[in-house]
Amino acid sequence: MAKKGVKAVTEIADDEVRVPLQAVVLADSFTQKFRPITLEKPKVLLPLVSVPLIDYTLEWLAYQGVEECFVFCCAHANQVTNHLAKSKWRSQPNFSVTPIESHDCVSAGDALRLIEQRGVVRGDFVLVSGDTVSNMSLKEVIKEHQERRKNDKLAVMTMVVKRAKPSPSTFHARLGNDELLLAIDPHSKQLLHYDPGREYGGRDNFQHLPSQRNVLLERSALNDRPSVQLCTNLQDCHIDICSPEVLDLFTDNFDYQQIRRDFVKGLLSDEIMGNKIFTYEIGREYAARVENLRAYDVVSQDVVHRWTYPMVPDIPFGGNTSGMRLERCNVYKGTGLTLSRTSTIGENSVLGSGTEIGEGTIIKRSVIGRGCRIGKNVSIEGCHIWDNVTIEDDAQLQYSVVCDGAIVKAGAVLKPGVVLSFKVVIGPKFVVPAYSKISMMRQPTEEDTSDEELEYADAASGRADSPRPFLDDADSRNGSAAGEVEDVDESGDWDPDEVGETGAGYRWSNRDGSQEEDWRHSVAPIPADKIRELVSAEEEGEIEEADNDFGAAARDSIAGTGVEGDEETEDDEDDFEKEVEGTFLRLAEGTAGVQPEHVVIEVNSLKLAYNKTFADCAGAMFKALANLAWGGSHASAKELLMSTKEIISKWGSLLQKFLKGSDDEHEILLTFEEVCSECHKEFAPLFSQILQVLYDKDIVSEDAILAWAEEKQDADDNDRVFLKQSEPFIQWLKEAPEEDDDEDDE
Amino acid sequence: MGSAMNFQVVVLAGGVSKKLHPLVSKDVPKALLPLGNKPVLSYVLELLETSSLKEIILVVAGEDAALCVSNWVAETVHDRLRVEVIAAPEDSDTADALRSVMHRLTAEDFLVVSGDLVSDVPIGAVAATHRRQGALITALLCNRALLGSSEPGSEKIKLQPVSDIIGLDSTQQHLLYVAPGAEIERDLRVRRSLLRAVGNMEIRTDLVDAHLYAFNRLLVQGVLESRPTIKSIKQDLVPYLVRTQLRLGVPSTTVGSPAEDKDNQHPPSLPDTEVFAQLLRSSQCQHRATASSSPLKCCTYIASKGKFCVRVNSLQAYLDMNREIAGEAIHLTGYEVSSHNNVIHETSQLGWKSTVGPQCMLGEGSTLGERCSVKRSVVGRHCRIGSNVKIMNSVVMDYVTVEDGCTIQNSIICSNANLQERCCLKDCQVGTGYIVTARLELKGEALAKKEKL
């Protein structure tokens, strides 16, 4: 808010000062899913069909009328700012891009807190990450958001979702993220529940826990709503229209780290503040976030298939100046391409400018960057080959990602899911096993795996700052970086078992057995046997569950209504009563240092711990008193009455501390009845006499007794035993009310 | 159409419901309770008749009650419908009642209807939906808002408390989740696999399960036999079928077999389960071939907004329904409405200055004395009502004697009761043959003669 009015935008729209449409782009995803590539280059600069990811995002924002854009960069911040400085965004009219750098942010939450501190955001803003590819119209959703805000200031955020059915066998969406469960009010579109599945739930292996077979929805979500929609067929586009309050909320809740896991969940569970999130479903428009390698592959193909129009390879936009030509079958060819006559280019492929492709080479469904040299009889299928890559004769590449400057020597084989980071060299005839990740950087040791979500920011940016011409130039515009000599780890102690003879690079091992994750998030298609395995596992579980389920239902029905629930509360009750009694006995037995006030405090804390009411406390306390009275030696009913009287007069004041209203007194009477009829039958004949004592000591008021009497009037005969016994007393109470009132007034 | 549709109907007419005490007794079981001067049961039977569903098995709990009902059936409807009255043990739950008549069912599908349903929803449409969808079960749902809202100009529209939580798919044709009775206050547990199969489930609290279902006979037979713990249709059977519908729909042996395997381990008790399993499979294959290939086998028929669909299963519902029947829902009775918007039988007599307001009924041969006023009430046959009597929002059954100066408000007076002069009843129920002594002022009481033991 500090900078309000710095830029003199004083056009009056309606009754408010018009604020320019702002966007916050997080150019750091704070995750490690693109490792090891992201150790050397930030994710937002990775080329998607030869164009850095962030250019897709910025192009879209500019196109949709965003006027001010703040790009938050953290890891490799200087690379991002350099890229922005060189890009055309600097000179755009009506669209300003301001980088915000930070080196100590470890999460999106930190980033938003920093942005709040800077005070640059003045109104509703678009919050996206720098890896968003979309062509959706923002006008509608922003209008909807603002309309809603006019009526309801608590509608702080509108989340864009898109219909996308997850695979029935692997339960994850096309983009590689897990099945997302949303609960939405179908009328207002308010988001009620957000469950990202296992995405953030740690790396448990794939076997579903029994609880995950069922979706739990709190009953309270249905309160006052005629209907709630549970959806698993929606995909979160990670495009949010936020009100400035969102930043305040991040500042107030300084432990919020991630937008989805912490902020959205926190906000949905916080009923006190009452902030609300709404959803906006897009239909035909495109919106996706490149969150992992699978998403990278899928979005890349979507670009090739022109779903992201106008952001397609043959139309110049943002950083895309390559001037590709579209040919039949979605084949895009750059300028200066050398294509031998006997090579075969399959459909849905992109070949960058200046690339040479040798005799007999077959390329299918792949994206090949600029300045690559591909030899003879090479087979490339489903790969993403970036700039200045050399692939020698007879190599076979399947579903792999090959970064800038890498070399695959003659006859080498890349199995599905391989990632070769920058400048890696694979030796001749070496077979790289599936899902291998090879980098020139050594794998960081296990230092801060405690929070695996965090980008290894310090080390990464540290390296980026080191004077290495390769990294700073490597935004791959003209490929000048090709062929430059790597100056780190030149020792050359590569393991031939990892990269082959004359190869270069370290193979990264999978940490904490995340083998399972490999196939989920890699660019390779999911193997058929994996799918079969999952389907059969699911079916088995389903059968098991069905039987269990039935068991539960049967138990319920046999005992009428919900035995389990009742048992639980009863157990609870017992525990609570025992605790209260124990506390009281410590006082009664005169344990040193125990004062009545202590008991009050302790019982109050028990009340909170067991989620009880004052009535429960009063009841439990009374039971404790009764037990004490009964426990003392007594030969006859008369003695029992005496000792009870004594105890009540001694500790009555303590009991009164928990009597906040006639309801609580009523509870005492009910407890008393229970004691008489169940625990200590000796009290039964004394009921009315003790009742009188309670009345005399002002523990139970006349109103409570009369209310109790009235309630019991309609009960069965069994239940009315004590009422009958007390009838004379009650009669007396009824007949002498004035006198009593007078006493109270005094 | 009836035989072509090949549907049999099981009407669960209940017995002597405790909820309706003191209105019902051995002599007047719930099914014969007069509603708008016609037995409750007649509404269901007429509804079935209009849909040409004429093969009816009427299950009544308790021998005595069954006798009463079958007498009534023999007197009134035997010429139009083929009704077979069967007595189930007293206090048997709905699924047990169904078990007791299972062997009498031969049709491929059958309907189960609650005998206390008052509705104008075309039951034939429910049956047709069931067939069209190739469903294993089809449930009739109606809007909760409908139930209380049809009082014109009433101060407040009473919305019934939430009674069912129902999950539907996006087409609103399939039933994905039901949480009946006691479960509605708990957190919802929705089967994830089911959710996945549909992608999107709408959970509704504004719909009510009307307790009218169409079932596939073989399936239900098998489930009832192999799962003896199922006690209630609504509480156990329907939720079970809905939860497991994905499996029910799969005829493969690997998936559909565990229940059968278990059964095979106890062949003595269930000798014909293997036969059943084969039948079930073949019937499903047939369904698959003829109907949609959807894996969802539990369907719904949602009554359209203007339709009427209420169960008379509580005192309040009974009182409300009588008022509805005399007013908005008069078309259900088939009576002719007078120009004053009420139904007064021609043989009844009104004394000097007595008025019967709109939306009232006055039965055959009843007489009103002087200066009486009847508002929004139903008065039965052959009642003798004295002078200066006020009856408001009440139900007076047959052969009731009300002496001079009584005021009856929001109360139910059963047959043969006698209200002596200047009684004043508010929110009361007076049982059959009870005598209310003169000048008694009562509020919110249930009065009944002690049952002879």
mmCIF file of C-alpha atoms in Angstrom, chain B residues 48-314:
data_model
loop_
_atom_site.group_PDB
_atom_site.id
_atom_site.type_symbol
_atom_site.label_atom_id
_atom_site.label_comp_id
_atom_site.label_asym_id
_atom_site.label_seq_id
_atom_site.Cartn_x
_atom_site.Cartn_y
_atom_site.Cartn_z
ATOM 1 C CA LEU B 48 -50.642 -48.905 -8.329
ATOM 2 C CA GLU B 49 -53.874 -49.459 -10.129
ATOM 3 C CA THR B 50 -53.422 -46.339 -12.233
ATOM 4 C CA SER B 51 -50.060 -47.708 -13.321
ATOM 5 C CA SER B 52 -51.656 -51.078 -14.148
ATOM 6 C CA LEU B 53 -49.558 -52.795 -11.544
ATOM 7 C CA LYS B 54 -52.077 -55.306 -10.354
ATOM 8 C CA GLU B 55 -50.085 -58.175 -8.936
ATOM 9 C CA ILE B 56 -49.747 -57.153 -5.361
ATOM 10 C CA ILE B 57 -48.425 -58.913 -2.322
ATOM 11 C CA LEU B 58 -49.396 -57.120 0.811
ATOM 12 C CA VAL B 59 -47.230 -57.848 3.821
ATOM 13 C CA VAL B 60 -48.726 -56.976 7.171
ATOM 14 C CA ALA B 61 -46.894 -57.375 10.443
ATOM 15 C CA GLY B 62 -48.909 -59.381 12.942
ATOM 16 C CA GLU B 63 -51.673 -61.929 12.435
ATOM 17 C CA ASP B 64 -54.466 -59.771 13.825
ATOM 18 C CA ALA B 65 -53.535 -56.800 11.758
ATOM 19 C CA ALA B 66 -53.236 -59.013 8.688
ATOM 20 C CA LEU B 67 -56.743 -60.285 9.274
ATOM 21 C CA CYS B 68 -58.141 -56.773 9.495
ATOM 22 C CA VAL B 69 -56.364 -55.745 6.355
ATOM 23 C CA SER B 70 -57.369 -58.788 4.385
ATOM 24 C CA ASN B 71 -60.997 -58.245 5.384
ATOM 25 C CA TRP B 72 -60.799 -54.731 4.130
ATOM 26 C CA VAL B 73 -59.123 -55.842 0.929
ATOM 27 C CA ALA B 74 -61.784 -58.455 0.335
ATOM 28 C CA GLU B 75 -64.500 -55.850 0.804
ATOM 29 C CA THR B 76 -63.102 -53.129 -1.360
ATOM 30 C CA VAL B 77 -60.426 -53.847 -3.884
ATOM 31 C CA HIS B 78 -60.469 -57.545 -4.652
ATOM 32 C CA ASP B 79 -62.339 -57.004 -7.870
ATOM 33 C CA ARG B 80 -59.776 -54.639 -9.305
ATOM 34 C CA LEU B 81 -56.438 -55.913 -8.084
ATOM 35 C CA ARG B 82 -54.938 -59.291 -7.369
ATOM 36 C CA VAL B 83 -53.964 -58.711 -3.776
ATOM 37 C CA GLU B 84 -52.540 -61.412 -1.611
ATOM 38 C CA VAL B 85 -52.300 -60.545 2.061
ATOM 39 C CA ILE B 86 -49.507 -62.201 3.983
ATOM 40 C CA ALA B 87 -48.816 -61.895 7.660
ATOM 41 C CA ALA B 88 -45.229 -61.422 8.712
ATOM 42 C CA PRO B 89 -44.180 -61.848 12.316
ATOM 43 C CA GLU B 90 -44.920 -58.845 14.420
ATOM 44 C CA ASP B 91 -42.050 -56.353 14.869
ATOM 45 C CA SER B 92 -40.196 -57.874 11.943
ATOM 46 C CA ASP B 93 -38.146 -55.330 10.087
ATOM 47 C CA THR B 94 -38.637 -54.527 6.440
ATOM 48 C CA ALA B 95 -35.972 -56.820 5.029
ATOM 49 C CA ASP B 96 -37.343 -59.706 7.069
ATOM 50 C CA ALA B 97 -40.790 -58.974 5.774
ATOM 51 C CA LEU B 98 -39.374 -59.078 2.285
ATOM 52 C CA ARG B 99 -37.615 -62.357 3.005
ATOM 53 C CA SER B 100 -40.885 -63.890 4.065
ATOM 54 C CA VAL B 101 -42.451 -63.263 0.672
ATOM 55 C CA MET B 102 -39.414 -63.769 -1.503
ATOM 56 C CA HIS B 103 -40.493 -67.251 -2.514
ATOM 57 C CA ARG B 104 -43.755 -65.924 -3.880
ATOM 58 C CA LEU B 105 -42.014 -63.647 -6.325
ATOM 59 C CA THR B 106 -41.507 -64.896 -9.836
ATOM 60 C CA ALA B 107 -41.153 -61.801 -11.954
ATOM 61 C CA GLU B 108 -37.753 -60.612 -13.101
ATOM 62 C CA ASP B 109 -38.142 -57.362 -11.222
ATOM 63 C CA PHE B 110 -40.361 -56.315 -8.398
ATOM 64 C CA LEU B 111 -41.334 -53.150 -6.657
ATOM 65 C CA VAL B 112 -41.309 -52.580 -2.940
ATOM 66 C CA VAL B 113 -43.631 -49.872 -1.737
ATOM 67 C CA SER B 114 -44.334 -48.699 1.717
ATOM 68 C CA GLY B 115 -48.003 -48.999 2.552
ATOM 69 C CA ASP B 116 -48.092 -45.554 4.089
ATOM 70 C CA LEU B 117 -46.993 -43.750 0.948
ATOM 71 C CA VAL B 118 -49.313 -41.059 -0.295
ATOM 72 C CA SER B 119 -48.229 -39.878 -3.656
ATOM 73 C CA ASP B 120 -49.184 -39.002 -7.172
ATOM 74 C CA VAL B 121 -45.859 -39.957 -8.678
ATOM 75 C CA PRO B 122 -46.494 -42.394 -11.505
ATOM 76 C CA ILE B 123 -45.103 -45.630 -10.176
ATOM 77 C CA GLY B 124 -45.152 -47.031 -13.677
ATOM 78 C CA ALA B 125 -42.541 -44.445 -14.617
ATOM 79 C CA VAL B 126 -40.291 -45.697 -11.847
ATOM 80 C CA ALA B 127 -40.649 -49.226 -13.132
ATOM 81 C CA ALA B 128 -40.018 -48.113 -16.682
ATOM 82 C CA THR B 129 -36.886 -46.240 -15.648
ATOM 83 C CA HIS B 130 -35.681 -49.339 -13.906
ATOM 84 C CA ARG B 131 -36.103 -51.376 -17.052
ATOM 85 C CA ARG B 132 -34.690 -48.778 -19.362
ATOM 86 C CA GLN B 133 -31.532 -48.358 -17.324
ATOM 87 C CA GLY B 134 -31.091 -52.056 -16.855
ATOM 88 C CA ALA B 135 -30.752 -51.267 -13.203
ATOM 89 C CA LEU B 136 -30.457 -53.670 -10.338
ATOM 90 C CA ILE B 137 -32.225 -51.247 -8.085
ATOM 91 C CA THR B 138 -34.100 -48.044 -8.715
ATOM 92 C CA ALA B 139 -35.147 -45.786 -5.882
ATOM 93 C CA LEU B 140 -37.782 -43.093 -5.934
ATOM 94 C CA LEU B 141 -36.536 -39.801 -4.564
ATOM 95 C CA CYS B 142 -38.550 -36.713 -3.964
ATOM 96 C CA ASN B 143 -37.805 -33.188 -2.976
ATOM 97 C CA ARG B 144 -37.762 -32.441 0.687
ATOM 98 C CA ALA B 145 -39.061 -28.936 0.119
ATOM 99 C CA LEU B 146 -42.210 -30.362 -1.388
ATOM 100 C CA LEU B 147 -43.366 -32.002 1.753
ATOM 101 C CA GLY B 148 -44.393 -29.041 3.793
ATOM 102 C CA SER B 149 -44.605 -26.256 1.331
ATOM 103 C CA SER B 150 -47.950 -26.825 -0.184
ATOM 104 C CA GLU B 151 -49.930 -24.908 2.379
ATOM 105 C CA PRO B 152 -51.011 -21.847 0.512
ATOM 106 C CA GLY B 153 -50.546 -18.615 2.340
ATOM 107 C CA SER B 154 -49.222 -20.362 5.387
ATOM 108 C CA GLU B 155 -47.056 -18.114 7.485
ATOM 109 C CA LYS B 156 -44.017 -20.286 7.420
ATOM 110 C CA ILE B 157 -43.006 -23.015 5.077
ATOM 111 C CA LYS B 158 -41.997 -25.897 7.197
ATOM 112 C CA LEU B 159 -38.904 -27.547 5.892
ATOM 113 C CA GLN B 160 -38.619 -31.050 7.156
ATOM 114 C CA PRO B 161 -35.381 -31.872 8.906
ATOM 115 C CA VAL B 162 -32.768 -33.540 6.787
ATOM 116 C CA SER B 163 -33.614 -37.188 6.720
ATOM 117 C CA ASP B 164 -31.455 -38.634 3.985
ATOM 118 C CA ILE B 165 -28.152 -37.768 2.442
ATOM 119 C CA ILE B 166 -28.089 -38.897 -1.134
ATOM 120 C CA GLY B 167 -25.287 -38.889 -3.657
ATOM 121 C CA LEU B 168 -26.090 -38.692 -7.345
ATOM 122 C CA ASP B 169 -23.975 -38.656 -10.442
ATOM 123 C CA SER B 170 -23.942 -35.682 -12.755
ATOM 124 C CA THR B 171 -26.776 -37.004 -14.855
ATOM 125 C CA GLN B 172 -28.898 -37.438 -11.731
ATOM 126 C CA GLN B 173 -29.836 -40.867 -12.939
ATOM 127 C CA HIS B 174 -27.611 -42.961 -10.776
ATOM 128 C CA LEU B 175 -27.551 -43.395 -7.074
ATOM 129 C CA LEU B 176 -24.042 -43.351 -5.667
ATOM 130 C CA TYR B 177 -24.450 -42.844 -1.998
ATOM 131 C CA VAL B 178 -27.107 -43.133 0.648
ATOM 132 C CA ALA B 179 -26.733 -42.337 4.304
ATOM 133 C CA PRO B 180 -29.940 -43.228 6.017
ATOM 134 C CA GLY B 181 -31.204 -42.677 9.506
ATOM 135 C CA ALA B 182 -28.609 -42.688 12.198
ATOM 136 C CA GLU B 183 -25.718 -42.133 9.844
ATOM 137 C CA ILE B 184 -26.723 -38.701 8.738
ATOM 138 C CA GLU B 185 -25.107 -36.977 11.656
ATOM 139 C CA ARG B 186 -21.761 -38.624 11.043
ATOM 140 C CA ASP B 187 -19.064 -37.641 8.658
ATOM 141 C CA LEU B 188 -19.625 -38.977 5.210
ATOM 142 C CA ARG B 189 -17.666 -41.919 3.946
ATOM 143 C CA VAL B 190 -17.829 -42.128 0.217
ATOM 144 C CA ARG B 191 -16.335 -45.023 -1.670
ATOM 145 C CA ARG B 192 -13.400 -43.622 -3.616
ATOM 146 C CA SER B 193 -13.634 -46.143 -6.397
ATOM 147 C CA LEU B 194 -17.202 -45.147 -7.000
ATOM 148 C CA LEU B 195 -16.258 -41.518 -7.056
ATOM 149 C CA ARG B 196 -13.570 -42.289 -9.563
ATOM 150 C CA ALA B 197 -15.927 -44.162 -11.776
ATOM 151 C CA VAL B 198 -18.141 -41.129 -12.110
ATOM 152 C CA GLY B 199 -15.688 -38.320 -11.543
ATOM 153 C CA ASN B 200 -18.143 -36.137 -9.825
ATOM 154 C CA MET B 201 -20.821 -36.814 -7.305
ATOM 155 C CA GLU B 202 -23.406 -34.446 -6.049
ATOM 156 C CA ILE B 203 -24.364 -34.952 -2.462
ATOM 157 C CA ARG B 204 -27.836 -33.746 -1.761
ATOM 158 C CA THR B 205 -29.667 -33.153 1.448
ATOM 159 C CA ASP B 206 -32.772 -31.833 -0.204
ATOM 160 C CA LEU B 207 -33.936 -35.194 -1.443
ATOM 161 C CA VAL B 208 -35.826 -37.797 0.484
ATOM 162 C CA ASP B 209 -35.895 -41.500 -0.120
ATOM 163 C CA ALA B 210 -39.593 -42.194 -0.536
ATOM 164 C CA HIS B 211 -39.201 -45.853 0.302
ATOM 165 C CA LEU B 212 -40.302 -47.052 -3.065
ATOM 166 C CA TYR B 213 -37.812 -49.256 -4.857
ATOM 167 C CA ALA B 214 -37.654 -51.392 -7.917
ATOM 168 C CA PHE B 215 -35.357 -54.384 -7.435
ATOM 169 C CA ASN B 216 -33.897 -57.094 -9.556
ATOM 170 C CA ARG B 217 -35.337 -60.189 -7.994
ATOM 171 C CA LEU B 218 -32.397 -62.568 -8.362
ATOM 172 C CA LEU B 219 -29.976 -60.079 -6.963
ATOM 173 C CA VAL B 220 -32.045 -59.227 -3.935
ATOM 174 C CA GLN B 221 -32.878 -62.839 -3.331
ATOM 175 C CA GLY B 222 -29.224 -63.724 -3.330
ATOM 176 C CA VAL B 223 -28.175 -60.862 -1.135
ATOM 177 C CA LEU B 224 -30.926 -61.475 1.378
ATOM 178 C CA GLU B 225 -30.050 -65.138 1.588
ATOM 179 C CA SER B 226 -26.327 -64.705 1.880
ATOM 180 C CA ARG B 227 -26.430 -61.735 4.230
ATOM 181 C CA PRO B 228 -28.713 -62.631 7.096
ATOM 182 C CA THR B 229 -27.645 -59.532 8.989
ATOM 183 C CA ILE B 230 -29.578 -57.313 6.648
ATOM 184 C CA LYS B 231 -32.593 -56.246 8.651
ATOM 185 C CA SER B 232 -33.986 -53.205 7.020
ATOM 186 C CA ILE B 233 -34.397 -52.403 3.362
ATOM 187 C CA LYS B 234 -33.673 -48.755 3.740
ATOM 188 C CA GLN B 235 -30.979 -48.944 6.401
ATOM 189 C CA ASP B 236 -29.063 -52.017 5.252
ATOM 190 C CA LEU B 237 -30.059 -53.439 1.908
ATOM 191 C CA VAL B 238 -30.125 -50.305 -0.198
ATOM 192 C CA PRO B 239 -26.905 -48.826 1.231
ATOM 193 C CA TYR B 240 -25.185 -52.170 0.736
ATOM 194 C CA LEU B 241 -26.239 -52.438 -2.878
ATOM 195 C CA VAL B 242 -25.321 -48.837 -3.560
ATOM 196 C CA ARG B 243 -21.897 -49.205 -2.003
ATOM 197 C CA THR B 244 -21.049 -52.346 -3.852
ATOM 198 C CA GLN B 245 -22.711 -51.590 -7.152
ATOM 199 C CA LEU B 246 -19.460 -51.527 -9.093
ATOM 200 C CA ARG B 247 -18.832 -55.098 -8.117
ATOM 201 C CA LEU B 248 -22.397 -56.119 -8.692
ATOM 202 C CA GLY B 249 -22.125 -54.870 -12.203
ATOM 203 C CA VAL B 250 -19.054 -56.924 -13.007
ATOM 204 C CA PRO B 251 -19.940 -60.440 -14.008
ATOM 205 C CA SER B 252 -16.363 -61.732 -13.980
ATOM 206 C CA THR B 253 -15.650 -64.574 -11.630
ATOM 207 C CA THR B 254 -12.559 -63.057 -10.078
ATOM 208 C CA VAL B 255 -14.284 -59.993 -8.867
ATOM 209 C CA GLY B 256 -17.796 -61.062 -8.142
ATOM 210 C CA SER B 257 -17.025 -64.280 -6.379
ATOM 211 C CA PRO B 258 -15.995 -63.780 -2.759
ATOM 212 C CA ALA B 259 -19.529 -63.723 -1.479
ATOM 213 C CA GLU B 260 -20.223 -66.875 -3.402
ATOM 214 C CA ASP B 261 -17.031 -68.465 -2.182
ATOM 215 C CA LYS B 262 -18.090 -67.857 1.335
ATOM 216 C CA ASP B 263 -21.455 -69.285 0.617
ATOM 217 C CA ASN B 264 -19.931 -72.350 -0.878
ATOM 218 C CA GLN B 265 -18.170 -73.023 2.349
ATOM 219 C CA HIS B 266 -21.544 -73.430 4.000
ATOM 220 C CA PRO B 267 -23.451 -75.400 1.436
ATOM 221 C CA PRO B 268 -25.922 -76.964 3.876
ATOM 222 C CA SER B 269 -27.529 -73.691 4.791
ATOM 223 C CA LEU B 270 -27.572 -72.260 1.318
ATOM 224 C CA PRO B 271 -27.892 -75.063 -1.177
ATOM 225 C CA ASP B 272 -28.862 -73.087 -4.203
ATOM 226 C CA THR B 273 -26.350 -70.277 -4.119
ATOM 227 C CA GLU B 274 -24.373 -71.651 -7.004
ATOM 228 C CA VAL B 275 -27.487 -71.675 -9.098
ATOM 229 C CA PHE B 276 -28.187 -68.186 -7.984
ATOM 230 C CA ALA B 277 -24.733 -66.995 -8.888
ATOM 231 C CA GLN B 278 -25.126 -68.342 -12.381
ATOM 232 C CA LEU B 279 -28.534 -66.852 -12.734
ATOM 233 C CA LEU B 280 -27.308 -63.550 -11.493
ATOM 234 C CA ARG B 281 -24.469 -63.550 -13.921
ATOM 235 C CA SER B 282 -26.630 -64.439 -16.849
ATOM 236 C CA SER B 283 -29.197 -61.863 -15.910
ATOM 237 C CA GLN B 284 -26.498 -59.258 -15.695
ATOM 238 C CA CYS B 285 -25.100 -60.214 -19.023
ATOM 239 C CA GLN B 286 -28.524 -59.850 -20.431
ATOM 240 C CA HIS B 287 -28.860 -56.463 -18.816
ATOM 241 C CA ARG B 288 -25.570 -55.438 -20.185
ATOM 242 C CA ALA B 289 -26.544 -56.442 -23.636
ATOM 243 C CA THR B 290 -29.863 -54.669 -23.619
ATOM 244 C CA ALA B 291 -29.226 -51.611 -21.566
ATOM 245 C CA SER B 292 -26.529 -49.046 -21.150
ATOM 246 C CA SER B 293 -23.031 -50.244 -20.549
ATOM 247 C CA SER B 294 -22.675 -48.003 -17.520
ATOM 248 C CA PRO B 295 -21.036 -49.759 -14.608
ATOM 249 C CA LEU B 296 -23.490 -48.060 -12.297
ATOM 250 C CA LYS B 297 -26.392 -50.268 -11.480
ATOM 251 C CA CYS B 298 -28.264 -48.262 -8.896
ATOM 252 C CA CYS B 299 -30.600 -45.790 -10.456
ATOM 253 C CA THR B 300 -33.000 -43.161 -9.284
ATOM 254 C CA TYR B 301 -36.248 -41.724 -10.342
ATOM 255 C CA ILE B 302 -36.576 -38.202 -9.042
ATOM 256 C CA ALA B 303 -40.145 -37.056 -8.716
ATOM 257 C CA SER B 304 -40.736 -33.833 -10.561
ATOM 258 C CA LYS B 305 -41.283 -30.720 -8.514
ATOM 259 C CA GLY B 306 -45.065 -30.504 -8.541
ATOM 260 C CA LYS B 307 -45.538 -34.089 -7.451
ATOM 261 C CA PHE B 308 -46.673 -35.156 -4.091
ATOM 262 C CA CYS B 309 -44.915 -37.827 -2.147
ATOM 263 C CA VAL B 310 -45.233 -38.248 1.588
ATOM 264 C CA ARG B 311 -45.145 -41.104 4.026
ATOM 265 C CA VAL B 312 -47.548 -41.187 6.895
ATOM 266 C CA ASN B 313 -45.230 -42.494 9.529
ATOM 267 C CA SER B 314 -45.576 -40.127 12.426
#
